[in-house]
XYZ file of N, CA and C in Angstrom:
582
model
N 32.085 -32.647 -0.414
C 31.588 -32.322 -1.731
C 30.172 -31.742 -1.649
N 29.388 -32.293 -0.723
C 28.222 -31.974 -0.542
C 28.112 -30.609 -0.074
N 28.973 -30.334 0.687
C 29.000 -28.652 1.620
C 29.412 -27.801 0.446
N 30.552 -28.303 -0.415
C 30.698 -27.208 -1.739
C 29.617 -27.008 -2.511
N 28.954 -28.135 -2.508
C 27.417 -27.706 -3.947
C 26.505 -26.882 -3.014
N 26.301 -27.598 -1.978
C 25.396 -26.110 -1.183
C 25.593 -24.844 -0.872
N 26.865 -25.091 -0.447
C 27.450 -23.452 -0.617
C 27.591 -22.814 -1.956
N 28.152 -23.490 -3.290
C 28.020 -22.999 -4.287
C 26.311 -22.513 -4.837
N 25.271 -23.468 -4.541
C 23.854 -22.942 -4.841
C 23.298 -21.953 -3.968
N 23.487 -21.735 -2.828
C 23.551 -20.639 -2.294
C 23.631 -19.542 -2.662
N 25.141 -19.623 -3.025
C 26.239 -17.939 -3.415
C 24.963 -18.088 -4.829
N 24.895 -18.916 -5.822
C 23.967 -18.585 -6.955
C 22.774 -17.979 -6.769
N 22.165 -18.729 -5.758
C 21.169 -18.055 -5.336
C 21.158 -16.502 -4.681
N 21.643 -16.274 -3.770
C 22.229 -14.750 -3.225
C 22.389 -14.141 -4.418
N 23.753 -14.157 -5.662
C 23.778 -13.529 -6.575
C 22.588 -13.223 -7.533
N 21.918 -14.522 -7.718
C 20.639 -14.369 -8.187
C 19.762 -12.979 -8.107
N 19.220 -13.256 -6.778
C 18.489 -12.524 -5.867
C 18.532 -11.027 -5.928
N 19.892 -10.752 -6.051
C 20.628 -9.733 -5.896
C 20.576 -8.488 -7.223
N 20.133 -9.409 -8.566
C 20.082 -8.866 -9.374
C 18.714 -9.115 -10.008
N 17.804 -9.439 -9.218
C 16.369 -9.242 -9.688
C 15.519 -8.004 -9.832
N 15.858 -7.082 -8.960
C 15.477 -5.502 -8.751
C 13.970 -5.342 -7.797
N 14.244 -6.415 -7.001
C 13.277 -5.924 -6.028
C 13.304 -4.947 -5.172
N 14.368 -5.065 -4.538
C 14.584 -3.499 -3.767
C 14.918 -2.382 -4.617
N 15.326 -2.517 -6.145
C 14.732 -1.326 -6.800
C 13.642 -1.065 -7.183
N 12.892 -1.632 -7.093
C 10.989 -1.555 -7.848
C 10.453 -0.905 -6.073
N 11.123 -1.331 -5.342
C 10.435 -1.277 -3.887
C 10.795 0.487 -3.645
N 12.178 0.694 -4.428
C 12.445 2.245 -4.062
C 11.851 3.113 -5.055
N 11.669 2.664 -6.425
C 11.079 3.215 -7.222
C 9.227 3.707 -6.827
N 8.954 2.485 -6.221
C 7.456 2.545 -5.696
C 7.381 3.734 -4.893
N 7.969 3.825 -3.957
C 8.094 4.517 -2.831
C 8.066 6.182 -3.288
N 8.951 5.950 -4.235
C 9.586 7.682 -5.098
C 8.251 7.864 -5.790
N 7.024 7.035 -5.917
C 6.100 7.379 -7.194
C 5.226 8.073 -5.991
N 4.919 7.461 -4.694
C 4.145 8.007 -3.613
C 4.589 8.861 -3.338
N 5.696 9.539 -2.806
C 6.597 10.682 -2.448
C 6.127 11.704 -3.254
N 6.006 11.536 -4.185
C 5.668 12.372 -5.633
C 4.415 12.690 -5.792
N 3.581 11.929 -5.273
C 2.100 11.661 -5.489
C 1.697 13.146 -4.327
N 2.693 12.784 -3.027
C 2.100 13.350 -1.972
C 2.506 14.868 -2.027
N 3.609 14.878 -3.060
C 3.894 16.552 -2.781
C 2.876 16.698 -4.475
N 2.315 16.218 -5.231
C 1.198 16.967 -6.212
C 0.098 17.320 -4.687
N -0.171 16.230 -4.149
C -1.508 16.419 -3.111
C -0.965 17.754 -1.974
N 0.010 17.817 -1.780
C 0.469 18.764 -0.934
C 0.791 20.300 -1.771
N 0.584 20.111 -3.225
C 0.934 21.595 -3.173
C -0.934 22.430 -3.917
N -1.536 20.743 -4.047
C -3.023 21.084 -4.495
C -3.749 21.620 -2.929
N -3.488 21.384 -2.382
C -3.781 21.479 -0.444
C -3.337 22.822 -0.913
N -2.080 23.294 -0.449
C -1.910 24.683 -0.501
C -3.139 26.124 -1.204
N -3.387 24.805 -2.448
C -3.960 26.311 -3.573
C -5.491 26.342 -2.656
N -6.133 24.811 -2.452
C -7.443 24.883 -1.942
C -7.514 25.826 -0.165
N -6.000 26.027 0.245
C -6.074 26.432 1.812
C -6.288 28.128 1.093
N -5.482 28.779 -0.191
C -5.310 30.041 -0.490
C -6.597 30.364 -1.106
N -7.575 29.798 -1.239
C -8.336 30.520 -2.378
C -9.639 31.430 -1.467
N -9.705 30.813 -0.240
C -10.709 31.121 0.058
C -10.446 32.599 0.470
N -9.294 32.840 0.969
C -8.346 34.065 1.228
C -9.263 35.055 0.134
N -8.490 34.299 -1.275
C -8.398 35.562 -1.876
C -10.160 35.569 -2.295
N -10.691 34.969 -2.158
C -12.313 35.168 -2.559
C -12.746 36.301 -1.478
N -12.138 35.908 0.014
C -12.914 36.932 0.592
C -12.172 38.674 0.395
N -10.936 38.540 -0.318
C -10.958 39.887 -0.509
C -11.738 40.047 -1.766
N -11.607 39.397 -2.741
C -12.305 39.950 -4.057
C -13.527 39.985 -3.609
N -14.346 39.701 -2.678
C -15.954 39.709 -2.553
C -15.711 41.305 -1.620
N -14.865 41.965 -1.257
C -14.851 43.144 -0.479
C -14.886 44.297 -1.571
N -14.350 43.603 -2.490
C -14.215 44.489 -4.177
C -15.205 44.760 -4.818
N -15.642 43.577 -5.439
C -16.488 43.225 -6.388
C -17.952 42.698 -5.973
N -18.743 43.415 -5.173
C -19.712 42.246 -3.961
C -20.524 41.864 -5.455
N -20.998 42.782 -6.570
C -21.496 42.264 -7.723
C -21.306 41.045 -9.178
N -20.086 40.720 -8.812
C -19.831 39.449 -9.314
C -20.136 38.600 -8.623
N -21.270 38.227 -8.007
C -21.390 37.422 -7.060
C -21.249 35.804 -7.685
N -21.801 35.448 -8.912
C -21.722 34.141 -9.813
C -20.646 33.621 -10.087
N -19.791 35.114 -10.210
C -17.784 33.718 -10.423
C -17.684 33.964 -9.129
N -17.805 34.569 -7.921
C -17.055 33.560 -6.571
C -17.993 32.490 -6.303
N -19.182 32.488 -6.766
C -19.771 31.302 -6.191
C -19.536 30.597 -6.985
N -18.853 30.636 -8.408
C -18.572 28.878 -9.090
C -17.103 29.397 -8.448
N -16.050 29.241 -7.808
C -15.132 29.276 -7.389
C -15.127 28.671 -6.500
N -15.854 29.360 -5.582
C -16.303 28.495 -4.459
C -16.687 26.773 -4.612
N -17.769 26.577 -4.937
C -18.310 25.256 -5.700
C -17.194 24.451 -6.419
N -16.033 25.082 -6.797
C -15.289 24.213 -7.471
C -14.286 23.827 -6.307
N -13.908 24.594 -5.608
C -13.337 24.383 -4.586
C -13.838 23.106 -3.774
N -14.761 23.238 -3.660
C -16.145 22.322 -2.851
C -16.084 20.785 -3.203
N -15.673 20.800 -4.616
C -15.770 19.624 -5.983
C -14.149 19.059 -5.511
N -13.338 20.288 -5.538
C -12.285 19.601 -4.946
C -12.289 18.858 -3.627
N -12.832 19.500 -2.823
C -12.540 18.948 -1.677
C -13.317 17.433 -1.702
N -14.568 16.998 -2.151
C -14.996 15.959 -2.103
C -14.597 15.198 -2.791
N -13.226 15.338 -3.567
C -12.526 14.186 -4.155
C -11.586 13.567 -3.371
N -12.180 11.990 -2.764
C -11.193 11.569 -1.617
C -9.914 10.823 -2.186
N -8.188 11.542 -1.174
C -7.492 10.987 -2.079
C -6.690 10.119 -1.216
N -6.077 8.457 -1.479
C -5.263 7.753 -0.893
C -4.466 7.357 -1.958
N -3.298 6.125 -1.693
C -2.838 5.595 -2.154
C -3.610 4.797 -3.137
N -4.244 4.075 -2.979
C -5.464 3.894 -4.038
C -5.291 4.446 -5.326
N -5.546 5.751 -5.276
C -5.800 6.799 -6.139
C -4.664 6.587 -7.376
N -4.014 6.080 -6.894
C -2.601 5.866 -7.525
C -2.673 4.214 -8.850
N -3.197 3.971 -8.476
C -3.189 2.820 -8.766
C -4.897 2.375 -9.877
N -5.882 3.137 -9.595
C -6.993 4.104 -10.233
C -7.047 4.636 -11.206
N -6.537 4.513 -12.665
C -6.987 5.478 -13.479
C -8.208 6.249 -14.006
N -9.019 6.077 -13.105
C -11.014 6.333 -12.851
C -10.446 7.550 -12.000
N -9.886 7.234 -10.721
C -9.914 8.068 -9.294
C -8.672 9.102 -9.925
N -8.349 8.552 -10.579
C -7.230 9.786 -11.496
C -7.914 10.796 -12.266
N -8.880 10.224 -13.130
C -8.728 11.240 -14.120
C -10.195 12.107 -13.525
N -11.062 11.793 -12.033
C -12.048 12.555 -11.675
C -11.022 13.451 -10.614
N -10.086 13.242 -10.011
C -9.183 13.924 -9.193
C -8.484 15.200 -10.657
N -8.222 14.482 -11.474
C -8.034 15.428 -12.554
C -8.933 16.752 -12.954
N -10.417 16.258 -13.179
C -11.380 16.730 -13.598
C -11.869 17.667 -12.457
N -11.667 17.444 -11.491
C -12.308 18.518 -10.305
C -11.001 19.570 -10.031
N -10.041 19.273 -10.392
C -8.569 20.468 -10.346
C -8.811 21.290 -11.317
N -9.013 20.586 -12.595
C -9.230 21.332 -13.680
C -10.775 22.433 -14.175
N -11.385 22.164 -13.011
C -12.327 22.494 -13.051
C -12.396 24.187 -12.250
N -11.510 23.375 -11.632
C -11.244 24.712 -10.105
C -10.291 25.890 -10.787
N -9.076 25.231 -11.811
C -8.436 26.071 -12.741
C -9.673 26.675 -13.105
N -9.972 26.548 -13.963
C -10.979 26.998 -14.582
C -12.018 28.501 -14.054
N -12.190 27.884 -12.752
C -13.203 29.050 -12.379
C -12.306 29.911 -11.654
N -11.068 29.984 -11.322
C -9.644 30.681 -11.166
C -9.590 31.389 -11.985
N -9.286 31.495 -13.134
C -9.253 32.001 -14.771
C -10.268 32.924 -14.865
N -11.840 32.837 -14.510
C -12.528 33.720 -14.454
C -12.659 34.779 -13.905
N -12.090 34.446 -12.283
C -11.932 35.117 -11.622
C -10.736 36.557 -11.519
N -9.924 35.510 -12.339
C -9.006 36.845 -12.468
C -9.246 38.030 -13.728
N -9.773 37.472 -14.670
C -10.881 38.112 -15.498
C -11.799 39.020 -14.995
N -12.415 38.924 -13.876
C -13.207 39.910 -12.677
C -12.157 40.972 -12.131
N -11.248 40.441 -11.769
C -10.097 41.188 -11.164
C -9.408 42.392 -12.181
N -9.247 41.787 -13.635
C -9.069 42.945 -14.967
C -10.035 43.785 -14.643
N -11.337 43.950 -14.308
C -12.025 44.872 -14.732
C -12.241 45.811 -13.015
N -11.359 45.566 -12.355
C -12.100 46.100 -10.909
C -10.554 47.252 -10.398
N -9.559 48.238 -10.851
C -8.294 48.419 -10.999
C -8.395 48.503 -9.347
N -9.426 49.116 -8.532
C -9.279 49.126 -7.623
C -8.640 48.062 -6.696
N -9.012 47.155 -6.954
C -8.808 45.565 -6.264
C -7.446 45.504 -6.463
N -6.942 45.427 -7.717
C -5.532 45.133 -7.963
C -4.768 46.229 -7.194
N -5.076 47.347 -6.548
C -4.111 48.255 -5.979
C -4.004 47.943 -4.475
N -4.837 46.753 -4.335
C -5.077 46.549 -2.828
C -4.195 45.436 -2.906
N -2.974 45.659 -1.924
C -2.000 45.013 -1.111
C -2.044 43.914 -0.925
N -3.433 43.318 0.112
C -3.703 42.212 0.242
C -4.154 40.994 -1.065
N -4.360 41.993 -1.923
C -5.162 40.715 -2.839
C -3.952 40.844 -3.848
N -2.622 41.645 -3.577
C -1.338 41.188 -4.698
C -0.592 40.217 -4.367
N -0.757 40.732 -2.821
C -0.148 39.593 -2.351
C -0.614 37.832 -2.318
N -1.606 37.693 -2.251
C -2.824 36.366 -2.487
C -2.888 36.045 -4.050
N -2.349 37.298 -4.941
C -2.325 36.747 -6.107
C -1.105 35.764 -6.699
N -0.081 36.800 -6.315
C 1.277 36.441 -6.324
C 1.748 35.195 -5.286
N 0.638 34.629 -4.141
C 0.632 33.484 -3.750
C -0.166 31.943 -4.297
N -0.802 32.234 -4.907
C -1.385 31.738 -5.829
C -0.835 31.212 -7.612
N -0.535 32.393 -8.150
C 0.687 31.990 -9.126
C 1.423 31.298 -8.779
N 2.461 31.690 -7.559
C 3.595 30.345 -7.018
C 3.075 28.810 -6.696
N 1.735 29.211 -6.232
C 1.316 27.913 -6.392
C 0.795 27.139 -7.218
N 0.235 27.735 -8.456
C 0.271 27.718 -9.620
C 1.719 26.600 -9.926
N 2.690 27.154 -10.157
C 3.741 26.734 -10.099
C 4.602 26.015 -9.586
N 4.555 25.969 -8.538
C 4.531 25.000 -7.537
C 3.551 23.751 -7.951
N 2.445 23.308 -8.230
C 1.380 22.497 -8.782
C 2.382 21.929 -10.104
N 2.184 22.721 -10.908
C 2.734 22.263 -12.156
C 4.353 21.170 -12.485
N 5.056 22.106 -11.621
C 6.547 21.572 -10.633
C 6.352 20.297 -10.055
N 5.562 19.794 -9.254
C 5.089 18.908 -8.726
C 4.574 17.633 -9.687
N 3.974 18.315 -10.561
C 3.031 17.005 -11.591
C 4.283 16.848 -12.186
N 5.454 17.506 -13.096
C 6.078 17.085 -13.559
C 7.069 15.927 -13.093
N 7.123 16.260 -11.684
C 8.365 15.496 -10.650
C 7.115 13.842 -10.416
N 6.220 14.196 -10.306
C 5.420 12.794 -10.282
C 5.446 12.198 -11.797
N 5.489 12.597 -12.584
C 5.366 11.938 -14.106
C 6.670 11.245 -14.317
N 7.763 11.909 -14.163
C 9.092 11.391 -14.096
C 9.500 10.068 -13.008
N 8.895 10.323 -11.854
C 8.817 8.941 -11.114
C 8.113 7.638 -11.712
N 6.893 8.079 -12.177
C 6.080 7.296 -12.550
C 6.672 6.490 -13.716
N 7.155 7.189 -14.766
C 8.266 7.016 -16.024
C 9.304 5.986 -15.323
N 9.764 6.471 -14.399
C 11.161 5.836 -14.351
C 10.534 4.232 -13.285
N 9.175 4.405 -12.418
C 9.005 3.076 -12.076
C 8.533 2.134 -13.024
N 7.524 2.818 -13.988
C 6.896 1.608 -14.803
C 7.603 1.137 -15.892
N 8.814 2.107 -16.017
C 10.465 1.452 -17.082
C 10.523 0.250 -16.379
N 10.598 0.692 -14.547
C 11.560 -0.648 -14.208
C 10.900 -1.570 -13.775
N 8.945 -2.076 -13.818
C 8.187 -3.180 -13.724
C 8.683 -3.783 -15.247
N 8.599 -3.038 -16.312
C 8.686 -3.424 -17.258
C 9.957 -4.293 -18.251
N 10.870 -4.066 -17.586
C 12.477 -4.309 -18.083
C 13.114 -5.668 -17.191
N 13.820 -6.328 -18.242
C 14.402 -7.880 -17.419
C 15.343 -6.898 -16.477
N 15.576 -7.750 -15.420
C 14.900 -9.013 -14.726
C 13.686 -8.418 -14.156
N 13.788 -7.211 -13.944
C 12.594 -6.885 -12.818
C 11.087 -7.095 -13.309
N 11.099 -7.086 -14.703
C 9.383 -7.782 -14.573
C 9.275 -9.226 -14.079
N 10.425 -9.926 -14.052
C 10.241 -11.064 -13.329
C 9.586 -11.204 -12.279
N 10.241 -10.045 -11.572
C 10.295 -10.137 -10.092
C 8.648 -9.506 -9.949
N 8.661 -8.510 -10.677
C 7.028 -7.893 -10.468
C 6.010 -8.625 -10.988
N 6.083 -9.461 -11.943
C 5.493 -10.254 -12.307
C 4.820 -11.504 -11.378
N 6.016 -12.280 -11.000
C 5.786 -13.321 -9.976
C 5.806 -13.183 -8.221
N 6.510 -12.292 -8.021
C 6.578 -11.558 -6.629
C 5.663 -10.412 -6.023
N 5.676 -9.257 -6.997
C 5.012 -8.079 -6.297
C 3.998 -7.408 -6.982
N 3.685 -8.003 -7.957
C 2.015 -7.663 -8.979
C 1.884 -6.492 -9.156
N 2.925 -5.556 -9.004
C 2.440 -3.840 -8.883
C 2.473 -3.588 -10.321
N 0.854 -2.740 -10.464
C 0.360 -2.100 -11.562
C 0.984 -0.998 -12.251
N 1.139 -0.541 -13.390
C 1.985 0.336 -14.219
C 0.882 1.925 -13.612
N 1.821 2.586 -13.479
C 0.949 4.011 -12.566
C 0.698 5.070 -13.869
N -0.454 5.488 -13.427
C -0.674 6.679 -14.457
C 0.271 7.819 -14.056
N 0.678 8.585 -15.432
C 1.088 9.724 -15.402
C -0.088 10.850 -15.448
N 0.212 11.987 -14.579
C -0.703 13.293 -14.987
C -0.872 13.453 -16.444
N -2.158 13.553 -17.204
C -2.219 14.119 -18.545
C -2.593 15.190 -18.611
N -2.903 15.867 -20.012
C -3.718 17.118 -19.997
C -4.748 16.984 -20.664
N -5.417 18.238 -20.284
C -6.947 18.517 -20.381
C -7.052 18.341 -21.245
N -8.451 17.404 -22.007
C -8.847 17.559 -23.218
C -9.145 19.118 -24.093
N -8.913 19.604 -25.236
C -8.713 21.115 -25.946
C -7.250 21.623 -24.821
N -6.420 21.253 -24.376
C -5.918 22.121 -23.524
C -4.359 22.554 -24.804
N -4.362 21.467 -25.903
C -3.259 21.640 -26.802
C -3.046 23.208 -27.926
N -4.853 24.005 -27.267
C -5.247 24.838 -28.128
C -4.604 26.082 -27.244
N -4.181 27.195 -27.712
C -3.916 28.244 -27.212
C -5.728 29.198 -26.878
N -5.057 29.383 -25.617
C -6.586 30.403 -25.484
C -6.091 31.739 -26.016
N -7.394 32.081 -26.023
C -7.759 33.382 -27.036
C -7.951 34.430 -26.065
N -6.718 35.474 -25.588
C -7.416 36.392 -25.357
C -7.917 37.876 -26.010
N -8.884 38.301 -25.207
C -9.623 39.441 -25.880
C -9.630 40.318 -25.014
N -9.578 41.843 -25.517
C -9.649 43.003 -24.116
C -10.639 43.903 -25.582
């Protein structure tokens, strides 16, 4: 009788266990880093391309010298934003990792604004090609934040939902992850002018 109740609390226990969602919170975790690393891997890309295309536009334009040097500098801003797993878990180290991307957008935007006014530049090969690598990465970036927001969505559903806040609760303490937001004014359409 004794071997049936232990074996029966057992199998309860196993079944238990089984439906707590730890090894789903553990795969969900995993999918939010995965995600994390291809935003950081396709922001790598734009910071490896820019310098490219600065040194052709400075072969163009040597008189705009003030937007490649805030280009530059923003670039710079990027790079001294250090990023780990941490970062993840940070909504401080988020939203200054935010603020130095958006910053670098930014002096991007100007730059191609320099590029409207120079037709020469745009007929040069090399800098269509650096442009049109850049857009993709553009895109690529954007592609990326979305695929991290959706992880992030679908892990902090499942800290949050029985049984598994149980389990995150008393077992694995993991914090609800920020999603990418957007820029403050960014809901406004920009204005352009020629």
């Amino acid at each position: 009788m004794k071997k049936l109740l232990l074996s029966l609390s057992l199998l309860l226990i196993a079944v238990g266990l089984s439906g707590c969602g730890y090894n789903t919170i553990q795969q969900y975790d995993e999918a939010v880093i995965a995600a994390w690393g291809d935003v950081e891997a396709s922001y790598q890309r734009r910071a490896d391309l820019i310098p490219n295309l600065v040194e052709v536009v400075k072969g163009y334009a040597a008189h705009e010298k003030e937007t490649l040097t805030a280009v530059t500098e923003a670039r710079a801003q990027v790079g001294k934003v250090q990023l780990g797993k941490d970062v993840l878990n940070s909504p401080q180290a988020m939203a200054n990792f935010q603020q130095a991307q958006g910053g670098l957008s930014s002096a991007l935007s100007k730059l191609m604004v320099v590029v409207e006014k120079y037709p020469d530049l745009k007929a040069n090969q090399n800098f269509t090609d650096l442009q049109n690598q850049l857009e993709g990465t553009e895109n690529r970036i954007n592609v990326a934040r979305v695929r991290f927001n959706e992880a992030v969505r679908i892990f902090n559903t499942s800290i949050r939902t029985f049984p598994n806040n149980l389990t995150n609760n008393f077992m694995l303490h993991l914090p609800r992850r920020e999603p990418f937001k957007a820029e403050a004014g960014s809901e406004k359409a920009p204005s352009v002018k020629f």
